[in-house]
Short mmCIF file of C-alpha atoms and ligand atoms in Angstrom, two decimals:
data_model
loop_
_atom_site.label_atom_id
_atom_site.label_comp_id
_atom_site.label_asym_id
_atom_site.label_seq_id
_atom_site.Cartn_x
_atom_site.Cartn_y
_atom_site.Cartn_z
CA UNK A 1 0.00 0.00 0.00
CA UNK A 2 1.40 3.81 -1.02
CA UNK A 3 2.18 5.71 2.44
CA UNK A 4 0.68 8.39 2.78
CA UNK A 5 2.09 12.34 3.17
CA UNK A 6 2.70 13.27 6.36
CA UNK A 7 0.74 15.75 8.17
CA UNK A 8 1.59 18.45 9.95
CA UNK A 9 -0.66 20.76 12.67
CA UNK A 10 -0.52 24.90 11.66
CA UNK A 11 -0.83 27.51 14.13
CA UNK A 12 -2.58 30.29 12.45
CA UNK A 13 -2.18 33.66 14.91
CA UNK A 14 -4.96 36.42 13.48
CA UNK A 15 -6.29 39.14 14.97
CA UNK A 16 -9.83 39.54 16.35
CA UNK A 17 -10.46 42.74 17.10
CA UNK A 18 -7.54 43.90 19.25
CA UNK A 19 -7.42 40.08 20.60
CA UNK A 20 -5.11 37.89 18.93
CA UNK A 21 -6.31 34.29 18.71
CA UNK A 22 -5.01 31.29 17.38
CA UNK A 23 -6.29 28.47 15.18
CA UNK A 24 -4.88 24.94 14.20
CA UNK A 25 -5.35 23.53 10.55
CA UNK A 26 -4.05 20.61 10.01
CA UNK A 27 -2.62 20.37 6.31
CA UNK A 28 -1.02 17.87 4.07
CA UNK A 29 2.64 18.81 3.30
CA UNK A 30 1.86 17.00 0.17
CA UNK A 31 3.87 19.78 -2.75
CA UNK A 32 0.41 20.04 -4.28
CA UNK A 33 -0.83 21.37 -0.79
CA UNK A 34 2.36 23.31 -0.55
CA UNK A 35 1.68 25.08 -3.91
CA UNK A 36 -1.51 26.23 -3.27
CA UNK A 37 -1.10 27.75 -0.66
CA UNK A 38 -0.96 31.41 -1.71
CA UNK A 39 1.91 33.60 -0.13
CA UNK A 40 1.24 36.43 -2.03
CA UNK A 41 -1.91 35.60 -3.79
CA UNK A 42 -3.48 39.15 -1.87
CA UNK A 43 -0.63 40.95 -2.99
CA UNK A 44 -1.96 43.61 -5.90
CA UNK A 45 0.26 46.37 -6.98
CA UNK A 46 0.55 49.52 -5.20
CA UNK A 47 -0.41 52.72 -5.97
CA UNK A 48 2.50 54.40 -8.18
CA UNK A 49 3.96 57.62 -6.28
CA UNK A 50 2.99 60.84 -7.67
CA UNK A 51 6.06 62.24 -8.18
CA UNK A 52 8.52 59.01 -9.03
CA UNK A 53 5.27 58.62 -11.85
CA UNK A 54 6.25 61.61 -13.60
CA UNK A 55 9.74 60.84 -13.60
CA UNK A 56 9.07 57.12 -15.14
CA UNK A 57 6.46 58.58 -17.84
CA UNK A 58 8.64 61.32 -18.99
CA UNK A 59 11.59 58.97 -19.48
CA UNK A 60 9.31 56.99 -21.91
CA UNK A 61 8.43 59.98 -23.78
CA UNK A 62 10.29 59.89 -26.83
CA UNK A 63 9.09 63.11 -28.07
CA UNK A 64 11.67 65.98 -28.24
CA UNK A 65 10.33 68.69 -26.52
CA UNK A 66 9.79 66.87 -23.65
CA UNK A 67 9.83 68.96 -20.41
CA UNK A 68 9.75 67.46 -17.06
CA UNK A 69 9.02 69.98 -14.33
CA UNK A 70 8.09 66.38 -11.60
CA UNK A 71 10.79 65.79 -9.70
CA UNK A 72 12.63 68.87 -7.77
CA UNK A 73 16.16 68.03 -9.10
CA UNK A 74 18.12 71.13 -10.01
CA UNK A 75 18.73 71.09 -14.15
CA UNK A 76 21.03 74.05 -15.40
CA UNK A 77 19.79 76.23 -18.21
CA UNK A 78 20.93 73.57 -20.64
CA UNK A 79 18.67 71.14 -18.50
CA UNK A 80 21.31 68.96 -17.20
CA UNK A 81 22.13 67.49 -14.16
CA UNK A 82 24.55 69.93 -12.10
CA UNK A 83 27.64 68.03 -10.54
CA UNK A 84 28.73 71.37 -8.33
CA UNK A 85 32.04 72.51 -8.39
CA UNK A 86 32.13 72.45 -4.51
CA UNK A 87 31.95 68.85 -4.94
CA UNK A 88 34.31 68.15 -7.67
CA UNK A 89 36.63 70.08 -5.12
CA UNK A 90 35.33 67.82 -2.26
CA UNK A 91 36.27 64.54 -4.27
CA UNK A 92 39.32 65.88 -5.46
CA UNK A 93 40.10 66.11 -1.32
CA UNK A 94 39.06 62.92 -0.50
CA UNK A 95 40.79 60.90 -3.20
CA UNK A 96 42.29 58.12 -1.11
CA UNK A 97 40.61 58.56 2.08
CA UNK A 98 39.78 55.32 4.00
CA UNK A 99 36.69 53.91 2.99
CA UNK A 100 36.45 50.88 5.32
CA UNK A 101 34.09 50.81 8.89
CA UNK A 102 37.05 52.40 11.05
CA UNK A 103 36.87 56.19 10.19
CA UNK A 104 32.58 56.17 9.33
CA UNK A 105 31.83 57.25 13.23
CA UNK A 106 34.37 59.97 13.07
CA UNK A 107 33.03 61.18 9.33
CA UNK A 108 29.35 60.46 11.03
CA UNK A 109 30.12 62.73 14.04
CA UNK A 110 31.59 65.64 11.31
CA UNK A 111 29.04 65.56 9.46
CA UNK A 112 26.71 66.05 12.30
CA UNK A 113 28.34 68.94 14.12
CA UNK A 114 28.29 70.48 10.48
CA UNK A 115 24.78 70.00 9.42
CA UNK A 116 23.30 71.28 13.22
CA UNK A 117 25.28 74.71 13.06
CA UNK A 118 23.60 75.37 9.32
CA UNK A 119 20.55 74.73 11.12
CA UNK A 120 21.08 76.64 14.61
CA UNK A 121 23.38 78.75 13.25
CA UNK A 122 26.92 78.19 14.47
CA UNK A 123 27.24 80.20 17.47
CA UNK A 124 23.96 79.15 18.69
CA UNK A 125 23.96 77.50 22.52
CA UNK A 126 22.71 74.52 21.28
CA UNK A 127 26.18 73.12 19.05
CA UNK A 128 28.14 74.89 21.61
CA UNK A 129 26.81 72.97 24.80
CA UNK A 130 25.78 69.80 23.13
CA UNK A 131 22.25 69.48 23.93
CA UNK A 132 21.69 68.20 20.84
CA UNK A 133 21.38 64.18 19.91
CA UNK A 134 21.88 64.35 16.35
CA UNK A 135 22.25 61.35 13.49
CA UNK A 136 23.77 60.97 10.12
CA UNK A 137 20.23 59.80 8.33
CA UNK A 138 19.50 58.36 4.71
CA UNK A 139 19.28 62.13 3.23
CA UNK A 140 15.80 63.79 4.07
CA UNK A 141 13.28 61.06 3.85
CA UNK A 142 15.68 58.78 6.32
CA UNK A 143 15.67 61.27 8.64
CA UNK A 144 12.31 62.00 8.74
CA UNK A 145 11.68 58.12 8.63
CA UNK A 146 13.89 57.61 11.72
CA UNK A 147 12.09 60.64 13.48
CA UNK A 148 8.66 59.07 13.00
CA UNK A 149 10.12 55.85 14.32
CA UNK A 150 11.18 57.97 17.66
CA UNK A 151 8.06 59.37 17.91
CA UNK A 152 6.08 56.46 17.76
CA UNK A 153 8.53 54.62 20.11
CA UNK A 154 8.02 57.56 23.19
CA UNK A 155 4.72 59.32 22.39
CA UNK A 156 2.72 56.52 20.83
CA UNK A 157 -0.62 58.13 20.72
CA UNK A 158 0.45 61.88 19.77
CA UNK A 159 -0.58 62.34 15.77
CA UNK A 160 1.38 64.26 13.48
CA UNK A 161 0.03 67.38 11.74
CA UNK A 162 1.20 68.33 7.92
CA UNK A 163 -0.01 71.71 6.40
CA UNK A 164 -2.26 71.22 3.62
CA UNK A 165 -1.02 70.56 1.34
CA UNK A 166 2.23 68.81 1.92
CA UNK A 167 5.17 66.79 -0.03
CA UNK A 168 2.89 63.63 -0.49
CA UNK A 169 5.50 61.21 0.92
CA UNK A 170 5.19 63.05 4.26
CA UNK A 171 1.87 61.09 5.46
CA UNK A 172 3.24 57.45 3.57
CA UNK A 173 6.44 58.05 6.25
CA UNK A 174 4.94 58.39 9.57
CA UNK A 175 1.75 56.60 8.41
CA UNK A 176 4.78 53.37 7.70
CA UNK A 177 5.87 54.24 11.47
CA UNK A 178 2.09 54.10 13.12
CA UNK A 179 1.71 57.08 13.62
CA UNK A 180 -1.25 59.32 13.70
CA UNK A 181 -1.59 61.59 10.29
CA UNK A 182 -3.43 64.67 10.59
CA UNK A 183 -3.65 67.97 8.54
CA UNK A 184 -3.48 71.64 9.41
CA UNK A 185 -4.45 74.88 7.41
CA UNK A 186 -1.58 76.34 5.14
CA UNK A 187 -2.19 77.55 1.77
CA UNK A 188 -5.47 79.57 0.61
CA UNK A 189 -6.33 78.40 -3.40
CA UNK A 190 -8.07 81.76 -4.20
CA UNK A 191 -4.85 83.82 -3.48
CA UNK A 192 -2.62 81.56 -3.92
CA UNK A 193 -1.13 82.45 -1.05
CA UNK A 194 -0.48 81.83 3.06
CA UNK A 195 -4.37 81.24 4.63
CA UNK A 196 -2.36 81.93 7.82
CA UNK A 197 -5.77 82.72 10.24
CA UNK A 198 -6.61 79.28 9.20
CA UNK A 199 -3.81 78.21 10.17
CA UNK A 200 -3.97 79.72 13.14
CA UNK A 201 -6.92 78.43 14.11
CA UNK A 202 -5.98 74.88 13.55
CA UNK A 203 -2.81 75.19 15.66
CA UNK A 204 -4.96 76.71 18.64
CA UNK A 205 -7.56 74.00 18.26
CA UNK A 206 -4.63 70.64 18.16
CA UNK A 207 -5.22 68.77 21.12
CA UNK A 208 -1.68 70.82 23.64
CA UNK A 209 1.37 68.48 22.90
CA UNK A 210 0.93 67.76 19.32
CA UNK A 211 3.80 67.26 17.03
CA UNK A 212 3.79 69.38 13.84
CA UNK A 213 5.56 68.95 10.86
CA UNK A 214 7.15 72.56 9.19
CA UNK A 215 8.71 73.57 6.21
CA UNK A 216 10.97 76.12 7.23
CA UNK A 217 11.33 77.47 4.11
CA UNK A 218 10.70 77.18 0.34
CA UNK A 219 7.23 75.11 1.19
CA UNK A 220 6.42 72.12 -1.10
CA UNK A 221 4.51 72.21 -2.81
CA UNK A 222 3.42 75.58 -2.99
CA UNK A 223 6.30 77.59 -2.36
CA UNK A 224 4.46 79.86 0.31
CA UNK A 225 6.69 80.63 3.32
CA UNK A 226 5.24 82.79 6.42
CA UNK A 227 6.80 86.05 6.76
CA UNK A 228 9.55 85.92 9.58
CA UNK A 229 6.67 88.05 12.01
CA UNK A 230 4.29 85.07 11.23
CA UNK A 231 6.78 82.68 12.30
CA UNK A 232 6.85 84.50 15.46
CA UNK A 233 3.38 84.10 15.79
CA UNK A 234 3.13 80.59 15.35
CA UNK A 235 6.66 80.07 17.45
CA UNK A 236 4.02 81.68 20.36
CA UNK A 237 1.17 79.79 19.38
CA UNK A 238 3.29 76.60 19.50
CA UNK A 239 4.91 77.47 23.59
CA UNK A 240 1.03 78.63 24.36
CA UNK A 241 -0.01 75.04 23.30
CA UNK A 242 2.85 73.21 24.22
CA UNK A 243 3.44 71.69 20.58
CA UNK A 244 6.81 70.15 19.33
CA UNK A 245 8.06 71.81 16.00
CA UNK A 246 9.63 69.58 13.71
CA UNK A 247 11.31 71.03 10.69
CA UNK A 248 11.76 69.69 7.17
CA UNK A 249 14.95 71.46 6.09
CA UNK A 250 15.13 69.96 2.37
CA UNK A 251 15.63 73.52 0.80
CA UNK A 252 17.90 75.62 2.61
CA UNK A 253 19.14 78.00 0.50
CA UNK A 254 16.98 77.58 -2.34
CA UNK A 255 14.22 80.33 -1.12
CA UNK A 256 16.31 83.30 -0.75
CA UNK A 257 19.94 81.93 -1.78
CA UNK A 258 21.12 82.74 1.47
CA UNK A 259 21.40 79.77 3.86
CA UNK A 260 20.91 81.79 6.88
CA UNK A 261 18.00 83.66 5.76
CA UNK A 262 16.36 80.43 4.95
CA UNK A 263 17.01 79.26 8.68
CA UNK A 264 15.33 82.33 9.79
CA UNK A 265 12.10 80.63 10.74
CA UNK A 266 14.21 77.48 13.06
CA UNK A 267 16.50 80.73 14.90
CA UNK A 268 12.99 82.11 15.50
CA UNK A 269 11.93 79.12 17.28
CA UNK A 270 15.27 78.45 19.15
CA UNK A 271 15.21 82.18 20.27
CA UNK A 272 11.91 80.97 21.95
CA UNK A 273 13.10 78.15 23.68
CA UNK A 274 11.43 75.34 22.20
CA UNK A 275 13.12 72.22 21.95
CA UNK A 276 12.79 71.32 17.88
CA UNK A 277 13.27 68.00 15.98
CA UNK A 278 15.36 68.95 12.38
CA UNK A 279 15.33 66.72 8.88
CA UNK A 280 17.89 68.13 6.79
CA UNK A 281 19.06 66.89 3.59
CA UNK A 282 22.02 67.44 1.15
CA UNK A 283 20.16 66.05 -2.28
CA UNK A 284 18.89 69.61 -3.75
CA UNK A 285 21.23 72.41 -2.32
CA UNK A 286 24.75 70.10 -3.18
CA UNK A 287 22.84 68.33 -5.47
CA UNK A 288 23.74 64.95 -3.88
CA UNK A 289 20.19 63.18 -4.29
CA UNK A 290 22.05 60.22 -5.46
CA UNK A 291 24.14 59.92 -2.28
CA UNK A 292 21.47 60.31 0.27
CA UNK A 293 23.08 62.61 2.58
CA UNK A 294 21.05 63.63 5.37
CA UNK A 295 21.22 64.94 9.19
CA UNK A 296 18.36 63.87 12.14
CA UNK A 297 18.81 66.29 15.14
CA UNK A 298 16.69 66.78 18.22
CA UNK A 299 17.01 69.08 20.55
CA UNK A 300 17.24 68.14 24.16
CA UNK A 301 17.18 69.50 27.70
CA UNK A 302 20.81 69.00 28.63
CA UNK A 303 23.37 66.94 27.61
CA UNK A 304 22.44 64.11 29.53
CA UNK A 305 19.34 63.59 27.58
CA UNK A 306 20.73 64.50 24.19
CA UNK A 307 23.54 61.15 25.28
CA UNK A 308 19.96 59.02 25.96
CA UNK A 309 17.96 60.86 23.03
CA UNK A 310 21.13 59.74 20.75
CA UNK A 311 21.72 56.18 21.89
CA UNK A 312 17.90 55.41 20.85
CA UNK A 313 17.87 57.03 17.39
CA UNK A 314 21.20 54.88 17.14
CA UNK A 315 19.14 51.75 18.13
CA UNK A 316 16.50 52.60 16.07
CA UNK A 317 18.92 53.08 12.86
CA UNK A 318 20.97 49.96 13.85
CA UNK A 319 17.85 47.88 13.37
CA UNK A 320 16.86 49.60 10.27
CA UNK A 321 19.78 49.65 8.05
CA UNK A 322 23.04 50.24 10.45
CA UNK A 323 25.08 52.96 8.71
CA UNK A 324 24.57 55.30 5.73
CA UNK A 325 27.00 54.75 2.83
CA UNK A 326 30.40 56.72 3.59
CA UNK A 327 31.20 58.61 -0.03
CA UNK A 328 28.20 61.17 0.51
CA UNK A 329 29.00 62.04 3.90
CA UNK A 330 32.61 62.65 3.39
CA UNK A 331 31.85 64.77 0.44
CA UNK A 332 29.41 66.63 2.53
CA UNK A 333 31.46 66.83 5.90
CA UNK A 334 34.40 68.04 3.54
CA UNK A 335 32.24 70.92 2.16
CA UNK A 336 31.33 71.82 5.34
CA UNK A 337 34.23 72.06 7.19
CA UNK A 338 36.68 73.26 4.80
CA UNK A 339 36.58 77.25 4.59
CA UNK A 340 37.32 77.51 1.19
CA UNK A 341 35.09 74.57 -0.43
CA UNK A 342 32.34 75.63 1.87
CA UNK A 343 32.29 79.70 0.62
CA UNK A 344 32.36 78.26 -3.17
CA UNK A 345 29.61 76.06 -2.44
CA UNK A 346 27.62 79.06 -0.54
CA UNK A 347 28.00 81.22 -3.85
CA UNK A 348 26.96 77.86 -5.66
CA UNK A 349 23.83 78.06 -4.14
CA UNK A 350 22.69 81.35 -4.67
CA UNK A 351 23.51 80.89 -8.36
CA UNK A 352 20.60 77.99 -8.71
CA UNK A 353 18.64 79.98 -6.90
CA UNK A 354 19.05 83.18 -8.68
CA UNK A 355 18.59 80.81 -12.19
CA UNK A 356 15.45 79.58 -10.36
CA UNK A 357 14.05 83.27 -9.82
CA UNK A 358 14.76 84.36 -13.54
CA UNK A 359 12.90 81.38 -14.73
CA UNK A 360 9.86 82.45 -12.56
CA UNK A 361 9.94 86.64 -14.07
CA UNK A 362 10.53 84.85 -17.64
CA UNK A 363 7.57 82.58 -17.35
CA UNK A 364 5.18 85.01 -15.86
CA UNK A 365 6.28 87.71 -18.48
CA UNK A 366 6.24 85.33 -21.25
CA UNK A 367 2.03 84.75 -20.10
CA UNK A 368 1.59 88.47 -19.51
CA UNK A 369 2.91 88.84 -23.33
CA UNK A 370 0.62 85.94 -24.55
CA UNK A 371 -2.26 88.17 -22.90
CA UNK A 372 -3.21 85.47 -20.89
CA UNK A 373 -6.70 86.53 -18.83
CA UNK A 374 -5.16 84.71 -15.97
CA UNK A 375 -3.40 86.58 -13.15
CA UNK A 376 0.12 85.13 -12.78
CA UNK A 377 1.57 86.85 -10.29
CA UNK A 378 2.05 83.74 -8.08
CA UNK A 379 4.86 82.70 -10.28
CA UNK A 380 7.60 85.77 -8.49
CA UNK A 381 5.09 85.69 -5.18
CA UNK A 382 6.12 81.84 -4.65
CA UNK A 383 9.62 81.33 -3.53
CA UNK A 384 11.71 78.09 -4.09
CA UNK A 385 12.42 75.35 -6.49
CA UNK A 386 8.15 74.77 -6.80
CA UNK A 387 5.72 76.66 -8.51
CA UNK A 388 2.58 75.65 -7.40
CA UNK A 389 0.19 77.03 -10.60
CA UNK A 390 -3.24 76.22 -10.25
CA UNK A 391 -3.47 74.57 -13.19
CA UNK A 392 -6.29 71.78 -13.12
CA UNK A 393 -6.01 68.10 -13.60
CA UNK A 394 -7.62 68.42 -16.70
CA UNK A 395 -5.16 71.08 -17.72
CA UNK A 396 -2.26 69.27 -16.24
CA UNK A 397 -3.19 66.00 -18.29
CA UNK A 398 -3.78 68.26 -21.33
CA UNK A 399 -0.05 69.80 -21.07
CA UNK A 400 0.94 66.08 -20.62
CA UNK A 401 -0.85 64.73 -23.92
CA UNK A 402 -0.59 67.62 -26.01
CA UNK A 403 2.34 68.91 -25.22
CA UNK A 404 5.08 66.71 -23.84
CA UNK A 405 5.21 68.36 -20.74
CA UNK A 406 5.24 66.53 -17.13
CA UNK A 407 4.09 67.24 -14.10
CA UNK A 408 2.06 66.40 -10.87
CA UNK A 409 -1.35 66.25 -10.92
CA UNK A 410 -1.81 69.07 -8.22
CA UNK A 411 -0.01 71.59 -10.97
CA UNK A 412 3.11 71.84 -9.29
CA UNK A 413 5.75 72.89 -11.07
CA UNK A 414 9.27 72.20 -10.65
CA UNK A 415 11.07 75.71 -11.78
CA UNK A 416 14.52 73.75 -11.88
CA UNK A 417 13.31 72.11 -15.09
CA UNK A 418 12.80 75.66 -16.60
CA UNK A 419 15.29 76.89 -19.18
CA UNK A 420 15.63 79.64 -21.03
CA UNK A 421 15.08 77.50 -24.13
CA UNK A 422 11.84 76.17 -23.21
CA UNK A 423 10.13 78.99 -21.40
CA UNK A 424 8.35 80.12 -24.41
CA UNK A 425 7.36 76.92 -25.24
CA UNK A 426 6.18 75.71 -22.00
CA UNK A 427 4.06 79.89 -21.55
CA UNK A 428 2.74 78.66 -24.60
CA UNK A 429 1.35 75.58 -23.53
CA UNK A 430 0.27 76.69 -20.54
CA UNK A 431 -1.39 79.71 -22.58
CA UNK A 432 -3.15 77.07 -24.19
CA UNK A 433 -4.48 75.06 -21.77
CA UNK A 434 -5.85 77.97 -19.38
CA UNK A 435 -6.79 80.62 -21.82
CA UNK A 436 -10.83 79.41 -22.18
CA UNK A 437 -11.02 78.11 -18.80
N1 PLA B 501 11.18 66.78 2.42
C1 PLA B 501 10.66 67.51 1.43
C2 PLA B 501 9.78 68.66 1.77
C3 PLA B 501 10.96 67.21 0.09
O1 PLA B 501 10.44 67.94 -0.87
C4 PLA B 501 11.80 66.11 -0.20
C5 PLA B 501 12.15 65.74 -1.60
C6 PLA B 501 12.31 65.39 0.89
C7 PLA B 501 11.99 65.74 2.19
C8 PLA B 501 13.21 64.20 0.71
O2 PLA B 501 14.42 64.55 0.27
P1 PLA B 501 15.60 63.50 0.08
O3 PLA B 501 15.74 63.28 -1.38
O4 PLA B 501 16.73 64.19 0.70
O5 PLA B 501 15.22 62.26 0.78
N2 PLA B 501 11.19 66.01 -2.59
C9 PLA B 501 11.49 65.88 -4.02
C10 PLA B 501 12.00 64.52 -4.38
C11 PLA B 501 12.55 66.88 -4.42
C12 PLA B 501 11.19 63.32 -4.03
O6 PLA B 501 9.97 63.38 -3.92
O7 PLA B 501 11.83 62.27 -3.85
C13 PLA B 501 10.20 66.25 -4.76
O8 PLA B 501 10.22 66.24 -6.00
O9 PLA B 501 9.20 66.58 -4.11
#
């Protein structure tokens, strides 16, 4: 007689309710039984990101016109990728440096002490006492990513609040670390500008001891920044309420080409007192995206803390993905803390921004000549590497289709993929596309 295939008991753990309970099916470990049973049969494919999307379509695009204003990369007038001279000079230093585990803590620790005085400003209390516990972090979104991970770890039922509207990966990354997403009031549609009593309002009515996400500067997507006496009121607001600020810094530089101007809105808050949580990253203002250079900092009581604050984030990272890669952060702790390389890279960065702001008076002139009935002012009102336009889904898919010309369904523009030999083109289009409407 055949034998027959063994069996073996499962124990299937589900959740019931907030109970978990357990089940036991017994199953045949027969290959057909095996086989059927579906690992990833509920597995359908995920939503593609709005702003990776763009990228992706655009590539396919074979048309040549083309014009990708997705992604916020910075393009020079000729529309290519910018490899700063800063950095040339950077990799030019490091050229034989040792790329192995035993020098990464030091580089780490460099890179660190560099990024929080860009923040703080480097005579600030803060760098100079060391009540900071701050992180080499996977560029912007890794340090964001390792803050929400914090968050959730010590104030597990505290939500986050994002203005509305934010950089749509914001709510994917603390939503990923459990943590409540919420929205406050930011930008008003009709003037395309700051609806700051609304946002007001909505920091007054946040349950006290609420963490809140800012964009210190050039906001994306709209490029609407409060004026430095705003910040002041919401800096009250935010010790009246008892809130924890936590900055985005992925722009700094690129809304006023001054780096310290563009920290104006974090001094204002560390003037106050408040202890602040910091995301910066190196991808847009060295134009390192590739590397994925990045600082975490938090702000702590005393030193003491900032030691205990630091060992968890270290944890936290450890279990996540241990170290960064080394190349980005010596090029960026090298630009930092080298006089020379880091004045050239200062004047660098007010160059693409200064390119950025001649691409917004071209466009908006170029639409005043086409006699556009739309007002355009926005264009020079909006500060940064976005231009948020307005334009419609419809209109956006229209400039798509018609006109070789990508960007996210919300109408944001990135200016960085404006030149001065498609400006006319893409006024045109946008002429086209709005001028019924
Ligand atoms: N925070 C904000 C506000 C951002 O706009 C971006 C990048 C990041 C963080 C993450 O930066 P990182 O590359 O250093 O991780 N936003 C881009 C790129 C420029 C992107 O979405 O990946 C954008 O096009 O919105």
């Amino acid at each position: 007689m055949k034998p027959k295939p063994p069996r073996i008991n499962i124990i299937m753990w589900r959740f019931m309710g907030s109970r978990l309970i357990s089940s036991t099916r017994c199953m045949s470990t027969s290959t057909k039984a095996l086989s059927r049973f579906g690992w990833w049969d509920r597995v359908s494919p995920a939503a593609k990101d709005p702003i990776i999307g763009v990228t992706e379509a655009f590539l396919a695009d074979t048309n040549p016109h083309k014009i990708n204003l997705g992604v916020g990369a910075y393009r020079d007038d000729e529309g290519k990728p910018v490899v700063l001279q800063c950095v040339r000079n950077a990799e030019a230093k490091i050229a034989g440096c040792d790329f192995m585990e035993s020098n990464a803590t030091a580089v780490g620790s460099k890179l660190v002490e560099e990024s929080v005085k860009l923040a703080y400003g480097k005579d600030a209390n803060v760098v100079k006492e060391g009540t900071f516990a701050g992180l080499q972090a996977l560029s912007g979104t890794g340090a964001c990513r390792l803050f929400a991970e914090f968050q959730r770890r010590f104030h597990p039922e505290s939500p986050i609040y994002f203005p509305d509207p934010t950089w749509s990966n914001h709510p994917n990354i603390w939503r990923d670390a459990q943590v409540p997403v919420r929205t406050f009031q930011y930008y008003h549609p009709v003037s395309k500008g700051l609806n700051f009593a609304a946002l007001m309002d909505d920091i007054k009515n946040a349950p006290d001891a609420s963490f809140f996400l800012l964009h210190p500067c050039a906001h994306n997507p709209t490029g609407v920044d409060p004026t430095a006496e705003q910040w002041r009121e919401i800096s009250y607001q935010f010790k009246v309420k008892s809130h924890f600020p936590f900055f985005d810094v992925a722009y700094q530089g690129f809304a006023s080409g001054d780096l310290d101007m563009d920290a104006q809105a974090i001094r204002i808050f560390l003037e106050d007192g408040h202890l602040i949580g910091c995301a910066q990253s190196f991808a847009k203002n060295m134009g390192l995206y590739g590397h994925r250079v990045g600082c975490l900092s938090v702000l702590c009581a005393d030193a003491k803390q900032a030691v205990a604050v630091k060992s968890q984030l270290q944890q936290i990272a450890r279990a996540m993905y241990s170290n960064p890669p080394i190349h980005g952060l010596l090029l960026v702790s090298t630009i930092l803390s080298d006089p020379e390389t880091k004045a050239l890279w200062v004047k660098e960065v007010k160059v693409m921004a200064n390119r950025i702001q001649q691409m917004r008076s071209t466009l908006r002139e170029s639409l005043e000549k086409l006699a556009s009935p739309l007002n355009w002012e926005h264009i020079t009102n909006q500060v940064g590497m976005f231009c948020f336009s307005g334009l419609t889904a419809d209109q956006v898919d229209r400039l798509v289709r018609e006109f070789h010309i990508y960007l996210t369904q919300d109408g944001r523009m990135s200016m960085a993929g404006v030149t001065t030999s498609n400006v006319s083109y893409l006024a045109n289009a946008i002429h086209e596309v709005t001028r019924y409407n």
